[in-house]
C-alpha atoms as a PDB file:
ATOM      1  CA  MET A   1     -17.820  -1.822 -26.655  1.00  0.00           C
ATOM      2  CA  GLY A   2     -19.785  -0.035 -23.405  1.00  0.00           C
ATOM      3  CA  ALA A   3     -19.384   0.165 -20.550  1.00  0.00           C
ATOM      4  CA  GLN A   4     -20.404  -2.773 -18.016  1.00  0.00           C
ATOM      5  CA  PRO A   5     -21.824  -2.259 -14.835  1.00  0.00           C
ATOM      6  CA  VAL A   6     -19.683  -4.155 -11.744  1.00  0.00           C
ATOM      7  CA  HIS A   7     -21.523  -6.145  -9.632  1.00  0.00           C
ATOM      8  CA  TYR A   8     -20.243  -7.092  -6.613  1.00  0.00           C
ATOM      9  CA  GLY A   9     -21.605  -9.331  -3.793  1.00  0.00           C
ATOM     10  CA  GLY A  10     -21.057 -12.408  -5.698  1.00  0.00           C
ATOM     11  CA  SER A  11     -18.882 -15.559  -4.147  1.00  0.00           C
ATOM     12  CA  GLU A  12     -17.834 -15.785  -7.514  1.00  0.00           C
ATOM     13  CA  SER A  13     -16.308 -12.469  -8.329  1.00  0.00           C
ATOM     14  CA  GLY A  14     -14.514 -12.876  -5.442  1.00  0.00           C
ATOM     15  CA  ALA A  15     -14.889  -8.987  -4.219  1.00  0.00           C
ATOM     16  CA  PRO A  16     -16.235  -7.576  -0.796  1.00  0.00           C
ATOM     17  CA  SER A  17     -19.876  -7.970   0.341  1.00  0.00           C
ATOM     18  CA  ILE A  18     -20.512  -4.827   1.678  1.00  0.00           C
ATOM     19  CA  PRO A  19     -24.427  -3.401   2.424  1.00  0.00           C
ATOM     20  CA  ARG A  20     -25.493  -0.425   0.391  1.00  0.00           C
ATOM     21  CA  THR A  21     -26.773   1.015   3.890  1.00  0.00           C
ATOM     22  CA  GLN A  22     -25.160   3.559   5.649  1.00  0.00           C
ATOM     23  CA  ASN A  23     -24.011   1.434   8.515  1.00  0.00           C
ATOM     24  CA  GLY A  24     -22.958  -1.100   6.477  1.00  0.00           C
ATOM     25  CA  VAL A  25     -20.289   1.584   4.597  1.00  0.00           C
ATOM     26  CA  ALA A  26     -19.124   3.099   7.451  1.00  0.00           C
ATOM     27  CA  GLU A  27     -17.871  -0.524   9.264  1.00  0.00           C
ATOM     28  CA  ALA A  28     -15.609  -0.954   5.624  1.00  0.00           C
ATOM     29  CA  LEU A  29     -14.488   2.018   5.921  1.00  0.00           C
ATOM     30  CA  PRO A  30     -11.162   3.191   8.086  1.00  0.00           C
ATOM     31  CA  PRO A  31     -11.598   5.393  10.871  1.00  0.00           C
ATOM     32  CA  ALA A  32      -9.476   7.872   9.210  1.00  0.00           C
ATOM     33  CA  ASP A  33     -12.297   8.502   6.632  1.00  0.00           C
ATOM     34  CA  ARG A  34     -15.666   7.598   8.421  1.00  0.00           C
ATOM     35  CA  MET A  35     -15.563  10.646  10.335  1.00  0.00           C
ATOM     36  CA  GLU A  36     -15.936  11.949   7.091  1.00  0.00           C
ATOM     37  CA  PHE A  37     -17.788  10.638   5.646  1.00  0.00           C
ATOM     38  CA  TYR A  38     -20.940  10.959   8.315  1.00  0.00           C
ATOM     39  CA  ARG A  39     -19.784  14.304   7.618  1.00  0.00           C
ATOM     40  CA  GLU A  40     -20.791  14.189   4.013  1.00  0.00           C
ATOM     41  CA  MET A  41     -23.803  12.502   4.792  1.00  0.00           C
ATOM     42  CA  GLY A  42     -24.994  15.185   7.200  1.00  0.00           C
ATOM     43  CA  GLN A  43     -25.238  17.679   4.922  1.00  0.00           C
ATOM     44  CA  ALA A  44     -26.081  16.063   2.340  1.00  0.00           C
ATOM     45  CA  ASP A  45     -29.925  17.176   1.562  1.00  0.00           C
ATOM     46  CA  GLU A  46     -32.197  14.531   0.195  1.00  0.00           C
ATOM     47  CA  ASN A  47     -31.217  15.059  -2.981  1.00  0.00           C
ATOM     48  CA  GLU A  48     -27.321  14.980  -2.570  1.00  0.00           C
ATOM     49  CA  LEU A  49     -28.064  11.330   0.038  1.00  0.00           C
ATOM     50  CA  LEU A  50     -28.065   8.721  -2.404  1.00  0.00           C
ATOM     51  CA  GLY A  51     -25.288  10.383  -4.043  1.00  0.00           C
ATOM     52  CA  VAL A  52     -23.036  10.512  -1.152  1.00  0.00           C
ATOM     53  CA  LEU A  53     -23.263   7.604  -0.292  1.00  0.00           C
ATOM     54  CA  ARG A  54     -22.899   5.627  -3.155  1.00  0.00           C
ATOM     55  CA  ARG A  55     -19.218   7.382  -3.812  1.00  0.00           C
ATOM     56  CA  TRP A  56     -18.322   6.003  -0.279  1.00  0.00           C
ATOM     57  CA  TRP A  57     -19.563   2.447  -1.256  1.00  0.00           C
ATOM     58  CA  LEU A  58     -17.024   2.405  -3.779  1.00  0.00           C
ATOM     59  CA  ARG A  59     -14.383   3.566  -1.911  1.00  0.00           C
ATOM     60  CA  ALA A  60     -15.746   1.544   1.090  1.00  0.00           C
ATOM     61  CA  THR A  61     -14.912  -1.434  -1.489  1.00  0.00           C
ATOM     62  CA  MET A  62     -11.827  -0.448  -3.782  1.00  0.00           C
ATOM     63  CA  TYR A  63     -10.126  -0.800   0.156  1.00  0.00           C
ATOM     64  CA  ALA A  64     -12.210  -4.745   0.596  1.00  0.00           C
ATOM     65  CA  ASP A  65     -10.138  -4.992  -1.916  1.00  0.00           C
ATOM     66  CA  PRO A  66      -6.761  -3.110  -3.687  1.00  0.00           C
ATOM     67  CA  LEU A  67      -5.369  -4.088  -6.608  1.00  0.00           C
ATOM     68  CA  PRO A  68      -2.276  -6.074  -6.850  1.00  0.00           C
ATOM     69  CA  GLU A  69       0.802  -4.261  -5.729  1.00  0.00           C
ATOM     70  CA  SER A  70       2.411  -4.419  -9.142  1.00  0.00           C
ATOM     71  CA  VAL A  71      -0.860  -2.575 -10.371  1.00  0.00           C
ATOM     72  CA  ARG A  72      -1.178  -0.183  -8.002  1.00  0.00           C
ATOM     73  CA  THR A  73       2.523   0.559  -9.260  1.00  0.00           C
ATOM     74  CA  ALA A  74       2.171   0.958 -12.360  1.00  0.00           C
ATOM     75  CA  VAL A  75      -0.403   3.570 -12.339  1.00  0.00           C
ATOM     76  CA  GLU A  76       1.660   6.012  -9.620  1.00  0.00           C
ATOM     77  CA  ASN A  77       4.670   5.970 -12.113  1.00  0.00           C
ATOM     78  CA  GLY A  78       2.018   6.366 -15.101  1.00  0.00           C
ATOM     79  CA  THR A  79       2.970   3.214 -17.216  1.00  0.00           C
ATOM     80  CA  ALA A  80      -0.470   1.538 -16.181  1.00  0.00           C
ATOM     81  CA  PRO A  81      -1.713   0.369 -20.008  1.00  0.00           C
ATOM     82  CA  GLY A  82      -4.414   2.940 -20.794  1.00  0.00           C
ATOM     83  CA  ARG A  83      -4.365   6.544 -20.952  1.00  0.00           C
ATOM     84  CA  PRO A  84      -5.016   9.040 -18.110  1.00  0.00           C
ATOM     85  CA  ALA A  85      -8.444  10.531 -17.043  1.00  0.00           C
ATOM     86  CA  ALA A  86      -7.294  13.664 -17.152  1.00  0.00           C
ATOM     87  CA  ALA A  87      -5.987  13.818 -21.241  1.00  0.00           C
ATOM     88  CA  ALA A  88      -9.511  12.214 -21.836  1.00  0.00           C
ATOM     89  CA  LEU A  89     -11.006  14.703 -20.968  1.00  0.00           C
ATOM     90  CA  ARG A  90      -8.706  17.302 -21.856  1.00  0.00           C
ATOM     91  CA  GLU A  91      -9.837  16.157 -25.485  1.00  0.00           C
ATOM     92  CA  ALA A  92     -13.571  15.836 -24.785  1.00  0.00           C
ATOM     93  CA  GLN A  93     -13.211  19.502 -24.339  1.00  0.00           C
ATOM     94  CA  ALA A  94     -11.829  20.713 -27.054  1.00  0.00           C
ATOM     95  CA  ALA A  95     -13.817  18.542 -29.827  1.00  0.00           C
ATOM     96  CA  ARG A  96     -17.193  20.375 -27.577  1.00  0.00           C
ATOM     97  CA  GLU A  97     -15.181  23.138 -27.877  1.00  0.00           C
ATOM     98  CA  ALA A  98     -15.042  22.576 -31.713  1.00  0.00           C
ATOM     99  CA  GLY A  99     -18.115  21.270 -32.042  1.00  0.00           C
ATOM    100  CA  SER A 100     -19.523  24.839 -31.144  1.00  0.00           C
ATOM    101  CA  ARG A 101     -17.197  26.856 -33.333  1.00  0.00           C
END
């Protein structure tokens, strides 16, 4: 099974609809993050702008539609189902190194 894209903006999903524009993202961010967003956008060159906007749009979407308290607590305590990304990355790196020998 492959990864499925996340589609926000539809009323059936219940997720917030945040415009994928600089102003839309900035308005959805908490004030403490807004200045960092503007700083990164201001320092990004033409090749980086879309990536910066996309990353901050995802963050703004998470702020607008946070995890339920029980899920957030399980993630923070390390009791959520699944594997930590760090473990998966370590295994992938080990597999690449083993394959290059």
